[in-house]
Amino acid sequence: MAKGSDGSGGARAMAAGKLIVAWVALLWVLEAVDQASGNALDSFGIQPRRVGELVDVVPSAFMHFGFEHLMANTLPLLVLGFLAALRGVGRFLAVAAIIVVVSGLGVWLIAPAGSNTAGASGLIFGLFGYLVARGFVDRRITDVALGTVVAVFYGSLLWGVLPTDSGISWQGHLFGLIGGVLAARLTAEPRALGEAKPAWH
């Protein structure tokens, strides 16, 4: 997207920052309500393969099992969310929606019976995948460079897609990562029908 097409770079950065800070603030407010209510909001987690639980696919991404759980997700969500939102608030919301749905459905399909899964980690893994893949999809050199930096600093996240800890939802992580790569493709900069791939820029 050209710099002038949706405002200055500074304006986009300001909008991205406000969005992701508001998003994380909402998570903290919800967890405070959860604690005050005796963990009543934990019921919005996903319990797999129950049809009625499909309505919790989206809400589960906003709930956490305690402030320690939320604290672990706060910094990576702020950083990766801000970087992802720099391409535009509308595109970020579309990307986040795709990731949350794909991650949540993955949990619903293959998480262990009797488990209850919630948290923003699926979104975090998805944003990681999105940022790494986006530059190659849009053929944008600056985004490839950004994705490389993200991979260097957050590449250790990838261990989280392996079933090494029964207390961690590797299913949500794995499908979040898949959702992020899918989101990069589905939200790619549009081209006219039949138009050749754009040159790298």
PDB file of N, CA, C and O in Angstrom, residues 190-196:
ATOM      1  N   PRO A 190      -4.534  -6.789  -3.172  1.00  0.00           N
ATOM      2  CA  PRO A 190      -5.292  -7.293  -4.319  1.00  0.00           C
ATOM      3  C   PRO A 190      -4.625  -7.001  -5.656  1.00  0.00           C
ATOM      4  O   PRO A 190      -3.935  -6.007  -5.833  1.00  0.00           O
ATOM      5  N   ARG A 191      -4.841  -7.926  -6.598  1.00  0.00           N
ATOM      6  CA  ARG A 191      -4.382  -7.735  -7.974  1.00  0.00           C
ATOM      7  C   ARG A 191      -5.570  -7.960  -8.906  1.00  0.00           C
ATOM      8  O   ARG A 191      -6.503  -8.693  -8.578  1.00  0.00           O
ATOM      9  N   ALA A 192      -5.522  -7.330 -10.041  1.00  0.00           N
ATOM     10  CA  ALA A 192      -6.577  -7.535 -11.033  1.00  0.00           C
ATOM     11  C   ALA A 192      -6.550  -8.982 -11.517  1.00  0.00           C
ATOM     12  O   ALA A 192      -5.502  -9.631 -11.545  1.00  0.00           O
ATOM     13  N   LEU A 193      -7.725  -9.498 -11.886  1.00  0.00           N
ATOM     14  CA  LEU A 193      -7.835 -10.866 -12.358  1.00  0.00           C
ATOM     15  C   LEU A 193      -6.899 -11.096 -13.547  1.00  0.00           C
ATOM     16  O   LEU A 193      -6.908 -10.348 -14.514  1.00  0.00           O
ATOM     17  N   GLY A 194      -6.083 -12.107 -13.452  1.00  0.00           N
ATOM     18  CA  GLY A 194      -5.174 -12.444 -14.537  1.00  0.00           C
ATOM     19  C   GLY A 194      -3.877 -11.652 -14.534  1.00  0.00           C
ATOM     20  O   GLY A 194      -2.985 -11.906 -15.344  1.00  0.00           O
ATOM     21  N   GLU A 195      -3.759 -10.703 -13.613  1.00  0.00           N
ATOM     22  CA  GLU A 195      -2.549  -9.883 -13.559  1.00  0.00           C
ATOM     23  C   GLU A 195      -1.386 -10.716 -13.032  1.00  0.00           C
ATOM     24  O   GLU A 195      -1.545 -11.528 -12.111  1.00  0.00           O
ATOM     25  N   ALA A 196      -0.230 -10.522 -13.630  1.00  0.00           N
ATOM     26  CA  ALA A 196       0.953 -11.244 -13.184  1.00  0.00           C
ATOM     27  C   ALA A 196       1.347 -10.809 -11.787  1.00  0.00           C
ATOM     28  O   ALA A 196       0.956  -9.745 -11.318  1.00  0.00           O
TER      29      ALA A 196
END
